[in-house]
Amino acid sequence: MLEQLGKQAKEASVILGNAGILEKNAALKKTAKCLVESQNYILSENAKDVEAARSNGMKESLIDRLTLTIDRIEAMAEGLCQVADLDDPIGSIEHMKPTPNGLLIGKKVVPLGVVGIIYESRPNVTADAFALCFKTGNACLLRGGSDAIHSNLAITQVIQEALESCGMPKYSIQLLEDTSRETATKMMQMNEYLDVLIPRGGAGLIQSVIKNSTVPVIETGTGNCHVYVDKDADKDMAVKIIVNAKTQRLGTCNTCESLVLHKDIVESHGPAIIDALLEKGVEIRGDKAVCALNPKVVPAAEEDWGTEYLDAIISVKTVDSFEDAVKHINHYNTGHSEAIVTDSYQAAQEFLDKIDAAAVYVNASTRFTDGFEFGFGAEIGISTQKIHARGPMGLDALTTTKFIIYGNGQIRK
C-alpha cells in the first residue's frame, strides 16, 4: 500500500513540477472555495475526532488544537488564497554569470519532489501542507495522528475532488489511513519515493523521526519559549505581552512556557504579572523570590525550566542580570521563539544578538512565530535546526536548486 502511494506521489510530482503558475494558483483558489462549501461535512467528521478525544481523556489545550470551527475552516481557505497570491519561486534564476571559457552558469529554483509530513492533532496542517507543497510543485504524502483521522480524511477528500475538477492530479495530496507506528516507521524509510520528511508535533514524535528515518529530515522543534522582562521594561506592556504569549492558545509551539524576571522589577512588576496569569487560570511554578510574591505560586523544580507544558502552566525564574537571563534562556530554550520586554535600546539589541533561536522578539508576543503571521500564507512547520531552513517554513523552504549551464561547443581539455 505504501509503495503504491509513493508511486502515485512521484507521478504527481512530475506533473506538478511542470505546471504553470496560473493553473496552480487557480487550483488553490478553487480548493479554498471547496473547503468553505464543504464545511458542514468537515465539521461533522471533526466532531467524531473531538468526541473520541474527550472520551479518551485528552487535555483541553490539545482538544483545542484538534477542534475545527467555521472560523478555522475559513482561515484555512484564506491561507490557500494567500499562498496562491504569493510570488511563485519555481523557475526563478538566482544568478547567472559567465566563466572564462565562455560557459554561462546559473542556479534555477526547482521543487524538492515528494514531501512527506508526519504530524499530530492539528487538522489544519493538512490544508497548509498541501497549499505550500502544491504551490512549489511538490506532491505531499501525509500521515496525521489517529486522533484527527476523520478530520484529515475529510479535508483530503475535499482537496482531491477540487484538484480533479481543475484537471490537476488528485494524488498531489495523499493521506495514510493507517496511523499505526509500524506504518509510520515504514514511511520514514521510503527513500525511493520521498525526497524529504518533515515531522510536526511533540518531542516524542520528532525524536522518533530523527532516530528512525533514512529519508532526509527537516526538524521542526518543540517550543520552550521564554519572555524575559528586563529591568527597564514597561509594566503594562509586560503584562499584556505575557498574558497573550501564554494564554492566547495554550497548545501551540510558540506559546510562552517560561518567564524570566530581572530581580530589580520582581517586586514592582511581579505581582501584576502573577495576578493577570492567575486570573486566566494559569498555574505558576516559581523560584523562591517569585513564591514570596503570592501564596498561590507553586515552587518550581529543576525540570520546570526546560518543560514545554502545552497547558495552563508557566515557570517563572528570577535572574540577577541581563547576562544571567541570556545564559538561562540559551541553556533551556529549544531554539524556537524568545522575547524581551524592555525600553532599553542597548538591551534589545544585545538580546537580538546573543539569543540563539529561530525567532527573537523585542516587545512583542512569541505567538507571532507563524507562517500566516509572517506573510507566508501558511507554513509547513517551524524549523529549529540551522541548515536548509530555520523558523517558519514557507515556499522557499520547499525548494532546492539545480545548476543550469549554457555553452556554445566547449569541451574540457
C-alpha positions as MATLAB code, in Angstrom:
seq = 'MLEQLGKQAKEASVILGNAGILEKNAALKKTAKCLVESQNYILSENAKDVEAARSNGMKESLIDRLTLTIDRIEAMAEGLCQVADLDDPIGSIEHMKPTPNGLLIGKKVVPLGVVGIIYESRPNVTADAFALCFKTGNACLLRGGSDAIHSNLAITQVIQEALESCGMPKYSIQLLEDTSRETATKMMQMNEYLDVLIPRGGAGLIQSVIKNSTVPVIETGTGNCHVYVDKDADKDMAVKIIVNAKTQRLGTCNTCESLVLHKDIVESHGPAIIDALLEKGVEIRGDKAVCALNPKVVPAAEEDWGTEYLDAIISVKTVDSFEDAVKHINHYNTGHSEAIVTDSYQAAQEFLDKIDAAAVYVNASTRFTDGFEFGFGAEIGISTQKIHARGPMGLDALTTTKFIIYGNGQIRK';
ca = [
       0.000    0.000    0.000;
       2.764    2.457    0.938;
       4.639    1.667   -2.248;
       1.525    2.410   -4.296;
       1.083    5.747   -2.549;
       4.737    6.527   -3.168;
       4.458    5.735   -6.885;
       1.348    7.885   -7.216;
       3.074   10.751   -5.419;
       6.106   10.506   -7.706;
       3.922   10.579  -10.790;
       2.003   13.571   -9.496;
       5.235   15.415   -8.627;
       6.425   15.175  -12.249;
       3.233   16.828  -13.463;
       3.297   19.462  -10.728;
       6.934   20.275  -11.353;
       5.999   21.354  -14.872;
       2.688   23.033  -14.025;
       2.242   26.696  -14.858;
       1.832   29.476  -12.309;
      -1.685   30.379  -13.389;
      -3.043   26.838  -13.274;
      -1.537   26.206   -9.825;
      -2.995   29.428   -8.457;
      -6.414   28.721   -9.964;
      -6.445   25.249   -8.405;
      -5.508   26.644   -4.983;
      -8.325   29.178   -5.095;
     -10.823   26.561   -6.275;
      -9.729   24.300   -3.414;
     -10.168   27.147   -0.916;
     -13.718   27.683   -2.174;
     -14.476   23.955   -1.917;
     -13.245   23.809    1.688;
     -15.693   26.532    2.706;
     -18.526   24.975    0.718;
     -17.838   21.607    2.379;
     -17.542   22.988    5.902;
     -20.587   21.109    7.238;
     -19.109   17.790    6.105;
     -15.681   18.642    7.505;
     -17.128   19.808   10.837;
     -19.243   16.678   11.215;
     -16.168   14.492   10.695;
     -14.129   16.663   13.053;
     -16.814   16.260   15.711;
     -16.150   12.494   15.678;
     -12.482   13.129   16.468;
     -13.261   15.640   19.220;
     -15.782   13.313   20.850;
     -13.285   10.443   20.804;
     -10.555   12.684   22.231;
     -12.723   13.732   25.170;
     -13.703   10.110   25.795;
     -10.008    9.231   25.892;
      -9.240   11.969   28.417;
      -7.242   14.281   26.150;
      -6.486   17.570   27.921;
      -8.444   20.603   26.782;
      -5.447   22.503   25.392;
      -4.825   19.648   22.945;
      -8.518   19.304   22.152;
      -8.396   22.970   21.171;
      -5.659   22.124   18.649;
      -7.822   19.333   17.283;
     -11.082   21.268   17.056;
     -12.241   22.889   13.826;
     -14.783   25.696   13.656;
     -16.322   27.676   10.813;
     -13.793   30.435   11.505;
     -10.880   27.995   11.429;
     -12.019   26.445    8.163;
     -12.365   29.918    6.687;
      -8.839   30.676    7.937;
      -7.590   27.505    6.231;
      -9.236   28.633    2.998;
      -7.820   32.139    3.373;
      -4.384   30.588    3.833;
      -4.735   28.778    0.499;
      -5.741   32.015   -1.216;
      -2.806   33.850    0.327;
      -0.421   31.157   -0.909;
      -1.956   31.494   -4.372;
      -1.277   35.236   -4.319;
       2.375   34.854   -3.295;
       5.155   35.021   -5.848;
       5.970   31.587   -7.230;
       9.653   30.825   -6.594;
       9.783   27.885   -9.001;
      11.747   28.592  -12.167;
      13.437   31.744  -10.896;
      17.136   32.156  -11.599;
      19.231   33.021   -8.541;
      22.217   34.177  -10.574;
      23.774   33.739  -13.983;
      27.389   34.550  -14.785;
      29.943   33.711  -17.472;
      33.121   31.730  -16.886;
      36.455   32.464  -18.612;
      35.845   29.663  -21.130;
      32.541   31.169  -22.194;
      30.140   28.906  -20.279;
      27.150   30.685  -18.758;
      26.391   29.111  -15.370;
      23.357   29.839  -13.242;
      21.167   28.420  -10.486;
      17.499   27.665  -11.035;
      14.937   27.142   -8.259;
      13.118   23.795   -8.583;
      10.751   21.670   -6.445;
      12.037   19.145   -3.925;
       9.762   16.469   -5.433;
       7.736   14.479   -2.902;
       7.439   15.849    0.622;
       6.436   13.516    3.440;
       4.921   15.042    6.567;
       4.150   13.253    9.836;
       2.082   15.354   12.214;
      -0.211   15.240   15.234;
      -3.603   16.576   16.284;
      -3.931   19.693   14.122;
      -6.089   19.038   11.027;
      -5.388   22.500    9.626;
      -1.882   21.205    8.879;
      -3.419   19.035    6.159;
      -4.552   22.072    4.186;
      -1.478   24.186    4.970;
       0.915   21.430    3.914;
      -0.965   20.840    0.693;
      -1.036   24.537   -0.207;
       2.682   25.127    0.200;
       3.700   21.856   -1.426;
       1.351   22.354   -4.366;
       2.440   25.946   -4.991;
       6.070   24.828   -5.131;
       5.343   21.918   -7.473;
       5.737   19.219   -4.828;
       3.429   16.288   -4.161;
       2.818   15.586   -0.473;
       2.334   12.314    1.371;
       0.791   12.931    4.773;
       0.492   10.862    7.910;
      -1.617   12.555   10.576;
      -2.365   11.316   14.069;
      -5.067    8.782   14.841;
      -6.876   11.391   16.943;
      -7.575   13.507   13.825;
      -8.110   10.764   11.248;
     -11.734   11.627   10.365;
     -10.917   15.331   10.003;
      -7.826   14.706    7.889;
      -9.604   12.250    5.619;
     -12.435   14.716    5.053;
     -10.092   17.605    4.223;
      -8.003   15.408    1.923;
     -11.096   14.173    0.093;
     -12.349   17.714   -0.494;
      -8.939   18.811   -1.792;
      -8.596   15.814   -4.118;
     -12.043   16.393   -5.596;
     -11.238   20.067   -6.134;
      -7.979   19.173   -7.901;
      -9.697   16.721  -10.221;
     -12.270   19.343  -11.150;
      -9.368   21.609  -12.199;
      -7.647   18.925  -14.256;
      -4.796   18.606  -11.756;
      -3.553   15.248  -10.351;
      -5.596   14.188   -7.323;
      -2.538   12.401   -5.924;
      -0.840   15.751   -5.396;
      -2.019   15.104   -1.830;
      -2.379   11.687   -0.218;
      -3.084   10.681    3.362;
      -2.086    7.452    5.066;
      -5.265    5.945    6.514;
      -3.245    3.510    8.613;
      -1.983    5.585   11.568;
      -0.070    2.766   13.277;
       3.519    3.290   14.411;
       4.638    0.442   12.194;
       3.325    2.189    9.094;
       4.830    5.477   10.207;
       8.221    3.806   10.598;
       7.950    2.305    7.114;
       7.112    5.744    5.749;
      10.305    7.104    7.351;
      12.293    4.689    5.188;
      10.687    5.379    1.792;
      13.890    6.714    0.252;
      12.822    5.612   -3.196;
       9.788    7.890   -3.162;
      10.238   10.629   -0.541;
      12.725   13.436   -1.087;
      12.345   14.924    2.388;
      10.436   14.173    5.592;
       9.098   16.809    7.976;
       7.771   15.916   11.450;
       5.335   18.277   13.196;
       4.338   17.507   16.753;
       5.684   16.812   20.211;
       9.211   15.937   21.231;
       8.474   12.197   21.137;
       7.328   12.257   17.527;
      10.200   14.439   16.368;
      12.840   12.307   18.078;
      11.269    9.142   16.675;
      11.512   10.513   13.139;
      15.105   11.667   13.626;
      16.062    8.264   15.047;
      14.273    6.048   12.523;
      14.212    7.978    9.263;
      16.506    7.117    6.380;
      14.869    9.940    4.397;
      16.452   13.406    4.889;
      14.624   15.191    7.743;
      13.859   18.860    8.346;
      13.464   19.036   12.115;
      10.618   21.126   13.474;
      11.290   21.570   17.168;
       9.302   21.790   20.318;
       8.786   25.208   21.849;
      10.041   26.027   25.327;
       9.624   29.728   24.581;
      10.611   32.459   27.040;
       9.589   36.030   27.728;
      12.269   37.985   29.596;
      11.147   41.095   31.494;
      14.166   43.388   31.673;
      14.875   45.891   34.425;
      13.826   48.691   32.064;
      10.532   47.093   30.988;
       7.201   48.900   30.972;
       4.940   47.062   33.421;
       1.685   47.351   31.475;
       3.363   46.236   28.274;
       4.959   43.292   30.056;
       1.633   42.118   31.473;
      -0.111   42.410   28.115;
       2.602   40.548   26.209;
       2.961   37.756   28.793;
      -0.777   37.107   29.065;
      -1.071   36.938   25.283;
       2.030   34.799   24.806;
       0.867   32.309   27.433;
      -2.921   32.206   27.183;
      -3.998   33.187   23.649;
      -3.670   29.484   22.731;
      -2.197   27.016   25.191;
      -1.391   24.118   22.890;
       0.880   25.709   20.291;
       4.655   25.531   19.981;
       5.043   29.333   20.021;
       3.244   29.708   23.365;
       5.330   31.133   26.201;
       6.162   28.333   28.664;
       8.855   30.106   30.698;
       9.022   33.592   32.140;
      12.272   35.258   33.248;
      12.212   38.317   35.516;
      15.083   40.685   36.302;
      15.446   40.926   40.082;
      15.069   44.719   40.007;
      11.458   44.510   38.762;
      10.261   41.436   40.675;
       8.509   43.452   43.381;
       7.312   46.284   41.104;
       6.120   44.198   38.120;
       5.830   40.687   39.524;
       2.517   40.983   41.422;
       0.661   42.412   38.407;
       2.070   39.706   36.122;
       1.184   36.925   38.554;
      -2.315   38.268   39.202;
      -3.007   38.526   35.473;
      -1.860   34.931   34.866;
      -3.795   33.560   37.848;
      -6.904   35.358   36.626;
      -6.540   33.409   33.364;
      -6.326   30.141   35.275;
      -2.587   29.607   34.780;
      -0.647   27.609   37.368;
       2.605   29.409   38.214;
       5.717   27.462   39.180;
       8.313   29.886   40.507;
      11.619   30.141   42.304;
      11.949   31.388   45.890;
      11.639   35.096   45.018;
       8.517   34.500   42.920;
       6.902   32.250   45.540;
       7.301   35.081   48.069;
       5.055   37.309   45.942;
       1.916   35.182   46.126;
       0.926   32.095   48.148;
      -0.710   30.577   45.064;
       2.657   30.217   43.323;
       3.930   26.620   43.352;
       7.665   26.010   43.988;
       9.387   25.116   40.726;
      11.541   22.027   40.240;
      14.639   21.934   38.040;
      12.764   20.191   35.225;
      10.259   23.062   35.032;
      12.839   25.342   33.424;
      13.036   23.077   30.362;
       9.437   21.874   30.049;
       7.073   22.547   27.158;
       3.784   22.276   29.053;
       1.231   22.836   26.275;
      -1.086   23.539   29.191;
      -2.130   26.303   31.599;
       1.202   26.168   33.437;
       4.193   28.513   33.321;
       7.580   28.548   35.026;
       8.948   31.838   36.398;
      12.665   32.368   37.070;
      14.368   35.383   38.688;
      17.805   36.441   37.413;
      20.358   38.903   38.772;
      21.343   40.461   35.452;
      20.719   40.672   31.732;
      23.670   38.353   31.176;
      22.134   35.764   33.516;
      18.858   35.979   31.589;
      20.618   35.283   28.283;
      22.560   32.405   29.841;
      19.404   30.860   31.324;
      17.382   31.178   28.118;
      20.110   29.816   25.860;
      20.577   26.867   28.220;
      16.921   25.838   28.473;
      15.354   27.018   25.233;
      14.598   24.771   22.270;
      15.737   27.228   19.621;
      12.195   28.306   18.787;
      10.997   31.783   19.867;
      12.274   34.121   22.591;
      11.170   37.615   23.602;
      12.422   40.528   25.677;
      10.287   43.321   27.123;
      12.423   46.423   27.594;
      12.645   50.168   26.980;
      16.419   49.915   26.660;
      17.725   50.040   23.089;
      21.026   48.523   24.181;
      19.346   45.594   25.961;
      17.076   44.998   22.978;
      19.980   44.893   20.528;
      22.078   42.654   22.757;
      19.148   40.262   23.176;
      18.725   40.049   19.403;
      22.443   39.381   19.004;
      23.006   36.902   21.839;
      19.867   34.749   21.952;
      20.187   31.590   19.868;
      16.720   30.913   18.446;
      14.844   30.841   15.160;
      12.788   33.924   16.092;
      13.810   36.621   18.577;
      11.378   39.376   19.569;
      11.638   42.801   21.152;
       8.446   43.995   22.868;
       6.121   41.540   21.136;
       4.425   38.214   21.858;
       6.056   34.945   20.801;
       2.678   33.916   19.373;
       3.573   35.678   16.110;
       6.022   32.943   15.070;
       3.720   31.566   12.427;
       3.806   31.351    8.662;
       0.454   33.084    8.297;
       1.519   35.978   10.553;
       4.875   36.282    8.755;
       3.095   36.694    5.433;
       3.810   33.214    4.064;
       0.098   32.405    3.713;
       0.676   29.225    5.714;
       3.612   27.234    6.985;
       4.907   23.727    6.574;
       6.303   23.844   10.103;
       8.705   25.853   12.254;
      12.255   24.639   11.869;
      14.590   24.896   14.853;
      17.582   23.479   13.013;
      20.167   25.624   11.267;
      20.581   24.008    7.851;
      18.333   24.382    4.810;
      15.586   26.224    6.695;
      15.077   27.937   10.059;
      11.935   29.410   11.606;
       8.511   29.330    9.925;
       8.938   27.454    6.655;
       7.108   28.893    3.695;
       7.528   28.390   -0.027;
      11.301   28.835   -0.204;
      11.877   26.014    2.302;
      10.197   23.559   -0.074;
      12.513   24.277   -2.971;
      16.026   23.347   -3.973;
      18.220   24.465   -6.843;
      19.955   22.983   -9.837;
      22.781   24.404  -11.890;
      21.939   25.307  -15.461;
      24.811   25.744  -17.924;
      24.739   27.252  -21.416;
      27.607   26.565  -23.781;
      28.489   27.010  -27.436;
      30.524   23.895  -28.061;
      33.014   23.970  -25.183;
      34.855   20.746  -24.329;
      37.111   20.137  -21.359;
      40.815   19.637  -22.093;
];
